PDB file of C-alpha atoms in Angstrom:
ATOM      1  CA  UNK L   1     166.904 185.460 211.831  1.00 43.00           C
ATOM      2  CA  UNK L   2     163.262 184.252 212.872  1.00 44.00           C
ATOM      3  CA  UNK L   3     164.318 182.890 216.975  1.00 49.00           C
ATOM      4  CA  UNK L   4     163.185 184.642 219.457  1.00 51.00           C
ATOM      5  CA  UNK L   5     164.737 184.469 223.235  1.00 53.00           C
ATOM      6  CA  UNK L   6     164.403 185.040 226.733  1.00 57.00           C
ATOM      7  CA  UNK L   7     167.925 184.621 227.967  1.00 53.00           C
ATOM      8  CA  UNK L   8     169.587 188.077 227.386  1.00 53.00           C
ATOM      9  CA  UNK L   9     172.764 186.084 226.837  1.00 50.00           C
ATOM     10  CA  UNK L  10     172.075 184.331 223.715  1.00 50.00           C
ATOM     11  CA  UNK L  11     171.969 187.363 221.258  1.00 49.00           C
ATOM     12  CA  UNK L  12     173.005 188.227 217.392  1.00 51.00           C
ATOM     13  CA  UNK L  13     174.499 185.422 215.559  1.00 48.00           C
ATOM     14  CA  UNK L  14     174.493 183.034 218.448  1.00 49.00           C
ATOM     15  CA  UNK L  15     170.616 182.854 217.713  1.00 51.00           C
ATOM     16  CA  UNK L  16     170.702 182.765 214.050  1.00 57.00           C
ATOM     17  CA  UNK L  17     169.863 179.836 212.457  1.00 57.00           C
ATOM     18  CA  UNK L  18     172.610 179.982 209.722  1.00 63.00           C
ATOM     19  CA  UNK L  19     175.737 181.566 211.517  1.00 67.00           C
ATOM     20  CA  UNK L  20     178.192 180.901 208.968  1.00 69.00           C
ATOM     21  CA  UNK L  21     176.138 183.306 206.427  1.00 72.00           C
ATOM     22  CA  UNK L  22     176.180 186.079 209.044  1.00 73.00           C
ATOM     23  CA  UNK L  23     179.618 186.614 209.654  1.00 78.00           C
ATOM     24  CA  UNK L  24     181.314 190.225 210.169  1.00 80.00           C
ATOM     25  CA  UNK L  25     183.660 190.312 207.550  1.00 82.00           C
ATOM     26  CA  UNK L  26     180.660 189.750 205.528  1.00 86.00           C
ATOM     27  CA  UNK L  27     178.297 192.391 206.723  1.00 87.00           C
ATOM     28  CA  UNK L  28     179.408 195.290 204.045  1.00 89.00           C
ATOM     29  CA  UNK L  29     178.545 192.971 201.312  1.00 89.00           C
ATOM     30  CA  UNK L  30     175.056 191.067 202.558  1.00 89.00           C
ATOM     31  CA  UNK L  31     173.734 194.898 203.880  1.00 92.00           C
ATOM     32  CA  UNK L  32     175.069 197.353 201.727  1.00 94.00           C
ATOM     33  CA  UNK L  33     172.996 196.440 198.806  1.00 94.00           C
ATOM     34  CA  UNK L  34     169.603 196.460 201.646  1.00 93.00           C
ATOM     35  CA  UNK L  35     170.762 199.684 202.024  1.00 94.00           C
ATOM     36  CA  UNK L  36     171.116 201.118 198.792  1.00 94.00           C
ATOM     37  CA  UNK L  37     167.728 199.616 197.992  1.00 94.00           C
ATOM     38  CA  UNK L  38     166.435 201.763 200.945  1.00 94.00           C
ATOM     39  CA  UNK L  39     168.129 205.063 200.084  1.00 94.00           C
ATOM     40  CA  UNK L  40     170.503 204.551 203.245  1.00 95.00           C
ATOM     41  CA  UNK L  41     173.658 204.385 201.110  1.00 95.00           C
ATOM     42  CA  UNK L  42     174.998 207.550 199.298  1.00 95.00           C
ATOM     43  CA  UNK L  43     177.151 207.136 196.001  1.00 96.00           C
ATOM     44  CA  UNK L  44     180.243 207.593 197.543  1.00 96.00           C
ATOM     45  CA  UNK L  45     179.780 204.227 199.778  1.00 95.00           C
ATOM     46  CA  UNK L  46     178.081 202.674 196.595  1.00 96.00           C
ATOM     47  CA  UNK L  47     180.928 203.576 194.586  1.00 96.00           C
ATOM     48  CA  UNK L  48     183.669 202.198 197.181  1.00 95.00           C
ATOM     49  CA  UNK L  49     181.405 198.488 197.868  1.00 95.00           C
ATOM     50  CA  UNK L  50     181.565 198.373 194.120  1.00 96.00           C
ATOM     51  CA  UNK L  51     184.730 198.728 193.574  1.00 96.00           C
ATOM     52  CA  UNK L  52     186.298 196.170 196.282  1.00 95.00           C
ATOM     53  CA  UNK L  53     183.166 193.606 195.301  1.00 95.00           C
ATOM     54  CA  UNK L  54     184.599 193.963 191.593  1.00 97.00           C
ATOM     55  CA  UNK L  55     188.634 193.891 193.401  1.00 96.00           C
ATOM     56  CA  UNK L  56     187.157 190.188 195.172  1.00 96.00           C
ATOM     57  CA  UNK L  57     185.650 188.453 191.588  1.00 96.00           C
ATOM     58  CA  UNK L  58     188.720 189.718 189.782  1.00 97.00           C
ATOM     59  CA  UNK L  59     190.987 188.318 192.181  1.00 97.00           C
ATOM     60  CA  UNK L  60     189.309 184.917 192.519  1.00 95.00           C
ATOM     61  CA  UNK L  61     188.704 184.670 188.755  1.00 96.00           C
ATOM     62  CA  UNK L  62     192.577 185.232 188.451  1.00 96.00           C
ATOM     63  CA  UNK L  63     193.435 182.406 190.631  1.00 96.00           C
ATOM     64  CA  UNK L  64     190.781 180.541 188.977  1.00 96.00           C
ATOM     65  CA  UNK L  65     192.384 180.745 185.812  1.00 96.00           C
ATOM     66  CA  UNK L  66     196.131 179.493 186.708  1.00 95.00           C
ATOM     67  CA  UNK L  67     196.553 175.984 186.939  1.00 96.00           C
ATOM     68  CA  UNK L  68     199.134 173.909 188.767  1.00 95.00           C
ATOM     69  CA  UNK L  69     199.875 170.427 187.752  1.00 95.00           C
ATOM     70  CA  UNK L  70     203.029 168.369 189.198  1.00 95.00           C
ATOM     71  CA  UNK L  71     206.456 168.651 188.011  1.00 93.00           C
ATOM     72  CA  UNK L  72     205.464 172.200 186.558  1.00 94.00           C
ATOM     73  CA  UNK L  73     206.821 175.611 187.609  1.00 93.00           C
ATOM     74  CA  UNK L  74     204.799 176.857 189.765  1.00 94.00           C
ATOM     75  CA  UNK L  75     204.573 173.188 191.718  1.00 95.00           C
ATOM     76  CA  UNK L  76     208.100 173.601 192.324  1.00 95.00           C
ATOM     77  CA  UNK L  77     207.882 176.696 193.435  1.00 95.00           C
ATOM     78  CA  UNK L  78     205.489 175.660 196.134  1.00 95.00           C
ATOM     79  CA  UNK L  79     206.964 173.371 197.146  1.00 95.00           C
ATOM     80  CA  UNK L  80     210.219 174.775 197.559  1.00 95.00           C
ATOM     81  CA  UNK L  81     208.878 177.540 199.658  1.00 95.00           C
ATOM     82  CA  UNK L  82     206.290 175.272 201.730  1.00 94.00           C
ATOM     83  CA  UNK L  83     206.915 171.720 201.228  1.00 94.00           C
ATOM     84  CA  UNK L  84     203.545 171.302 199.508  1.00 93.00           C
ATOM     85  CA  UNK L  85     203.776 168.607 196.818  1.00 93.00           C
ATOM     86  CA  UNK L  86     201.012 168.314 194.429  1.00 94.00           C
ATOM     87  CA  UNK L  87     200.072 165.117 193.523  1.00 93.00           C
ATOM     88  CA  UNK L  88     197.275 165.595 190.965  1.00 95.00           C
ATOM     89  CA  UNK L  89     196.279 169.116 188.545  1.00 96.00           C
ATOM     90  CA  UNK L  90     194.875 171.568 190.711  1.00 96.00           C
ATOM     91  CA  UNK L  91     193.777 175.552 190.473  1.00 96.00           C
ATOM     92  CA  UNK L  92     195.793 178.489 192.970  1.00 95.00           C
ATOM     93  CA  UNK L  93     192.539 178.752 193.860  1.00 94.00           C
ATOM     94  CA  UNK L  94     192.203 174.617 194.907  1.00 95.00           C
ATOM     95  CA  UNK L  95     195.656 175.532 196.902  1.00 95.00           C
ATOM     96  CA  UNK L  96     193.911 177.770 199.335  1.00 94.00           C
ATOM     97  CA  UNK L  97     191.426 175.486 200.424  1.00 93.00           C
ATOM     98  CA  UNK L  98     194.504 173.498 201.907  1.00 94.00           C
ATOM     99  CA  UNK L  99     194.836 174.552 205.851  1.00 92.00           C
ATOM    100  CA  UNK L 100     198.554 175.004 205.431  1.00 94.00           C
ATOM    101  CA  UNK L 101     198.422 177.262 202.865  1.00 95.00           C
ATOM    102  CA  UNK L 102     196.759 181.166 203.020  1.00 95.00           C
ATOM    103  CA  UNK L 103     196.563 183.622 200.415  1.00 96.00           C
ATOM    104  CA  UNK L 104     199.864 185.264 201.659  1.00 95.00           C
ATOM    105  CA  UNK L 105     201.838 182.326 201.237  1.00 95.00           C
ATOM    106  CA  UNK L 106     200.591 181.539 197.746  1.00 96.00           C
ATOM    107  CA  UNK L 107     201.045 185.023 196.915  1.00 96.00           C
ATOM    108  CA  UNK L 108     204.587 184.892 197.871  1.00 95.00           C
ATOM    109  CA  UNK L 109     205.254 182.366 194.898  1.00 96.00           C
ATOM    110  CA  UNK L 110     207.067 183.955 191.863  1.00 94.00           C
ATOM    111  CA  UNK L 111     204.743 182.625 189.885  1.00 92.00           C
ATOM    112  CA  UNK L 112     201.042 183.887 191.553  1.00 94.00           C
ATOM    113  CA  UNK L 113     202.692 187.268 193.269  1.00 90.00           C
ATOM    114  CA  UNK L 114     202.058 189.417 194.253  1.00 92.00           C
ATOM    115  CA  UNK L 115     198.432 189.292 194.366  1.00 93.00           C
ATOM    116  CA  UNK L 116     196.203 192.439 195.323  1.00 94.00           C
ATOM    117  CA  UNK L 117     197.638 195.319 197.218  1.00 92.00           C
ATOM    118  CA  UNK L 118     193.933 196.080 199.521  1.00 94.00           C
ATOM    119  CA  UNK L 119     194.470 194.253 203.006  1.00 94.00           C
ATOM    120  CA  UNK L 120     189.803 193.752 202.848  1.00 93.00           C
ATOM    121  CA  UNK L 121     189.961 192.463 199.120  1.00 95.00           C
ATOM    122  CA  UNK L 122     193.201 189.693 200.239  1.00 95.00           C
ATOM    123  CA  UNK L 123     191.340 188.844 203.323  1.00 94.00           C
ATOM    124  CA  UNK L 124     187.481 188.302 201.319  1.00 94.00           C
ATOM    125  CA  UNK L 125     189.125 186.115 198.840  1.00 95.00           C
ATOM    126  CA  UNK L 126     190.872 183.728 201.154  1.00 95.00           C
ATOM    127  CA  UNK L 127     187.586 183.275 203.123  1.00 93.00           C
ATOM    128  CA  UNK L 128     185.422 182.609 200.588  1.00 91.00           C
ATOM    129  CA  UNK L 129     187.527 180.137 199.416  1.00 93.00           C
ATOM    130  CA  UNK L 130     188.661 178.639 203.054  1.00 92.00           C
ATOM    131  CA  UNK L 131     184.768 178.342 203.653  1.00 88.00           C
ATOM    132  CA  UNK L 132     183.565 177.898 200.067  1.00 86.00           C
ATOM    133  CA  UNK L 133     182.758 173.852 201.470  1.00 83.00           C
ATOM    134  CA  UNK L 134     180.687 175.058 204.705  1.00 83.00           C
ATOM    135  CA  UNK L 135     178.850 177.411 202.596  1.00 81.00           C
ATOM    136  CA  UNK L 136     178.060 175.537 199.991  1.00 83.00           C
ATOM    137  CA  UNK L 137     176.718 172.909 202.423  1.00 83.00           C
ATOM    138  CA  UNK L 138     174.648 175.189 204.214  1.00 77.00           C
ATOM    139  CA  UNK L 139     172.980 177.041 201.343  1.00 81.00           C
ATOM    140  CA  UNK L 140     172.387 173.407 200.267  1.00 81.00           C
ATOM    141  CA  UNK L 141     170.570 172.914 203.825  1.00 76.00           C
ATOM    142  CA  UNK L 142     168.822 176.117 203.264  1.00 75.00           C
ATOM    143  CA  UNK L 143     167.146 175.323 200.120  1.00 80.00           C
ATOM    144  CA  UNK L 144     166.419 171.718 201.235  1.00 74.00           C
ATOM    145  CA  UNK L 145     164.364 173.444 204.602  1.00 71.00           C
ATOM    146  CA  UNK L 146     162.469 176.114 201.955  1.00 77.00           C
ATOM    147  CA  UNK L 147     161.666 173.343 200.066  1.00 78.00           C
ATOM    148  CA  UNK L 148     159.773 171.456 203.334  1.00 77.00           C
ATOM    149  CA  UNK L 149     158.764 174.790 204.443  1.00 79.00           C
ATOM    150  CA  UNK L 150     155.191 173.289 204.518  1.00 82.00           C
ATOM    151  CA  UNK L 151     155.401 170.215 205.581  1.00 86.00           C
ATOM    152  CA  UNK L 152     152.486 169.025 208.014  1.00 89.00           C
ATOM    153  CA  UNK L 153     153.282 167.786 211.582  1.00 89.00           C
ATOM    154  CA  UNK L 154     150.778 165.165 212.400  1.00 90.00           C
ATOM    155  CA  UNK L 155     148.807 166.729 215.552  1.00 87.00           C
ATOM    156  CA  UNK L 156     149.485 163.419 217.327  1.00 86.00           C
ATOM    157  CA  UNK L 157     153.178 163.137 216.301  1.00 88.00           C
ATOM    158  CA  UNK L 158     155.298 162.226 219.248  1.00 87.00           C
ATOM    159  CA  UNK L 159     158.111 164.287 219.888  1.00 87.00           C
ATOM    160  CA  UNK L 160     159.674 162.168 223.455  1.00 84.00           C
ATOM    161  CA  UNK L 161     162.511 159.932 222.598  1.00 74.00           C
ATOM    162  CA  UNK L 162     163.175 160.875 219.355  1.00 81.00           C
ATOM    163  CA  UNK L 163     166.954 160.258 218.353  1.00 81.00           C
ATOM    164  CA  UNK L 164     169.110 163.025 218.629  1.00 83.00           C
ATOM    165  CA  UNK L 165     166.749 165.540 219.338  1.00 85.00           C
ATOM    166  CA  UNK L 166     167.927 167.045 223.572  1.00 87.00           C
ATOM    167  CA  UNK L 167     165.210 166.752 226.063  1.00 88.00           C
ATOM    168  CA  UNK L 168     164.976 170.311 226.066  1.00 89.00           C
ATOM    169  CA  UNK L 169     164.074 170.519 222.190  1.00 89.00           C
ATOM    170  CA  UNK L 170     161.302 167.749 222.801  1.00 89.00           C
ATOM    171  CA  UNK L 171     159.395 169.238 225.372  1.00 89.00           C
ATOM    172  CA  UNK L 172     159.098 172.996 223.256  1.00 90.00           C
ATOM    173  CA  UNK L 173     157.900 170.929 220.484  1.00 90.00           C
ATOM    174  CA  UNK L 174     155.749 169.129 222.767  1.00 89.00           C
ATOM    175  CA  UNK L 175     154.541 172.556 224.371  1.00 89.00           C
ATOM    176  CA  UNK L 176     154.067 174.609 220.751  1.00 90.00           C
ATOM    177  CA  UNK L 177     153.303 171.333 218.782  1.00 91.00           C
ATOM    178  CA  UNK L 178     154.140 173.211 215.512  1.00 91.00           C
ATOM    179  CA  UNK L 179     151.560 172.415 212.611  1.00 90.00           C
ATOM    180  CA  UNK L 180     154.397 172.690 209.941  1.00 91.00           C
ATOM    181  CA  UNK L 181     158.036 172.687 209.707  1.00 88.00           C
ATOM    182  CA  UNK L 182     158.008 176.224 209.041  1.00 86.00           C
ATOM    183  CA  UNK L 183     156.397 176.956 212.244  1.00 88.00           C
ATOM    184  CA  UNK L 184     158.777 174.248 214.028  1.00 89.00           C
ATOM    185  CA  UNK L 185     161.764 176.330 212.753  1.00 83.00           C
ATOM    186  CA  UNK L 186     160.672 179.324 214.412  1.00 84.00           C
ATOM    187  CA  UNK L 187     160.248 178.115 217.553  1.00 86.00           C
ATOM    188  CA  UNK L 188     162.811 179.638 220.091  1.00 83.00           C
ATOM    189  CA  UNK L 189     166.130 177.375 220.730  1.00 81.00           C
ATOM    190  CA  UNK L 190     165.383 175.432 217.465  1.00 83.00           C
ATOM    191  CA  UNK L 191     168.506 174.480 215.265  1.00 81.00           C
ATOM    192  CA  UNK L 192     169.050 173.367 211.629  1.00 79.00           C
ATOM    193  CA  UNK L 193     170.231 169.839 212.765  1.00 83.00           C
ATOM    194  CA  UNK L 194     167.137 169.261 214.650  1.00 86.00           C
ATOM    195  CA  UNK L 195     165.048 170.434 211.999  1.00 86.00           C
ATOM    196  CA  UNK L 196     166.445 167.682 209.430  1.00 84.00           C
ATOM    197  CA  UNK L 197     166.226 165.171 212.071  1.00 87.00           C
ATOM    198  CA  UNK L 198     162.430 165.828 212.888  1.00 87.00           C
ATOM    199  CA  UNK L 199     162.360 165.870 208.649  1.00 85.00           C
ATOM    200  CA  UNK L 200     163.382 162.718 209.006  1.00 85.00           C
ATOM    201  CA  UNK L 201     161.264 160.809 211.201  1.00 85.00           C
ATOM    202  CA  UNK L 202     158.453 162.621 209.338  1.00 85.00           C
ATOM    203  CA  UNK L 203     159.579 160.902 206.079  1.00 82.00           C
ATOM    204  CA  UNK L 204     160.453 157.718 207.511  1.00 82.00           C
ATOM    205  CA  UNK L 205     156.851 157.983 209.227  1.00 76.00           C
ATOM    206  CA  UNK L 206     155.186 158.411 205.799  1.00 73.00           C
ATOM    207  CA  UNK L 207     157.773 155.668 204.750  1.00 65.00           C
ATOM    208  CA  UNK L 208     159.081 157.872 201.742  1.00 52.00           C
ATOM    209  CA  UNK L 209     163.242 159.057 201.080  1.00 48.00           C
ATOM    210  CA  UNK L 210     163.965 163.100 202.458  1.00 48.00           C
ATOM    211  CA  UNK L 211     165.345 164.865 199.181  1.00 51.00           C
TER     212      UNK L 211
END
């Protein structure tokens, strides 16, 4: 997180610039390797993290690996229990990106149950699939921002009545007038969406296509 603030109110993840990676049912797995790496986390804790992080790949590889097409077994089983009817081929793991099914429901299927016994290891594996979309998308946007890290802000570029960008987001980029992109992303109150849309006018000002 680079934002700074000075409303007490907007704190945490409410100033990050990529929320959905800094989530709490996340935290033991994005800081527990930091803090082995520092010498803050004993064996014991290694030895646990390891264990439910090998629990979550097992799981999803599992699901990974059984197919459902239409007509077969475990097809009519879901739909039977849920109503679900498949239409085309599709992984248990597929299923669980559908918002009326969850990993207990699938689970409860004959043919997939009963799935892992550890409450954290259920929960991590139908999240990262239920967000597996977002994520992808945003790591996507992540790598597309590093790779314009550098990009130079003409010192005369004109930030008032830009589409899409608020009032409020024009005059601090107005006020700082960023040299890069970088340095526009860092600027307090700035947000992804208005960093591809001033990435935008930048290309279309140079007349060249935003990859």
């Amino acid at each position: 997180m680079t934002h700074g603030t000075t409303e007490p109110y907007r704190m945490f993840t409410s100033r990050a610039e990529y929320r959905l990676q800094l989530r709490e049912d996340n935290a033991d797995a994005r800081l527990t390797p930091v803090g082995r790496e520092l010498g803050l986390v004993d064996e014991m804790r290694w030895a646990a993290f390891s264990r439910k992080a090998e629990a979550v790949e097992r799981e999803r590889a599992r699901l990974q690996a059984v197919w459902a097409a239409p007509g077969g077994a475990l097809a009519r089983e879901l739909e039977a229990a849920t109503g679900v009817a498949l239409s085309r081929e599709c992984t248990a793991l597929d299923l669980m990106k559908r918002p009326e099914l969850d990993y207990a429901a699938l689970m409860a299927l004959p043919a997939l149950g009963p799935g892992v016994g550890d409450a954290a290891v259920a929960e991590q594996v139908e999240i990262g699939v239920k967000y597996s979309g977002y994520l992808e998308r945003q790591r996507e946007e992540i790598e597309r921002q590093r790779r314009h890290e550098d990009t130079r802000i003409p010192a005369d570029f004109d930030y008032a009545g830009l589409p899409g960008l608020s009032a409020e987001l024009q005059g601090k980029l107005a006020s700082v007038r960023p040299e890069t992109l970088g340095q526009a992303q860092r600027i307090p109150g700035m947000t992804p969406a208005a960093i591809s849309l001033l990435l935008v006018q930048l290309a279309k000002r140079k007349g060249r296509r935003v990859a």
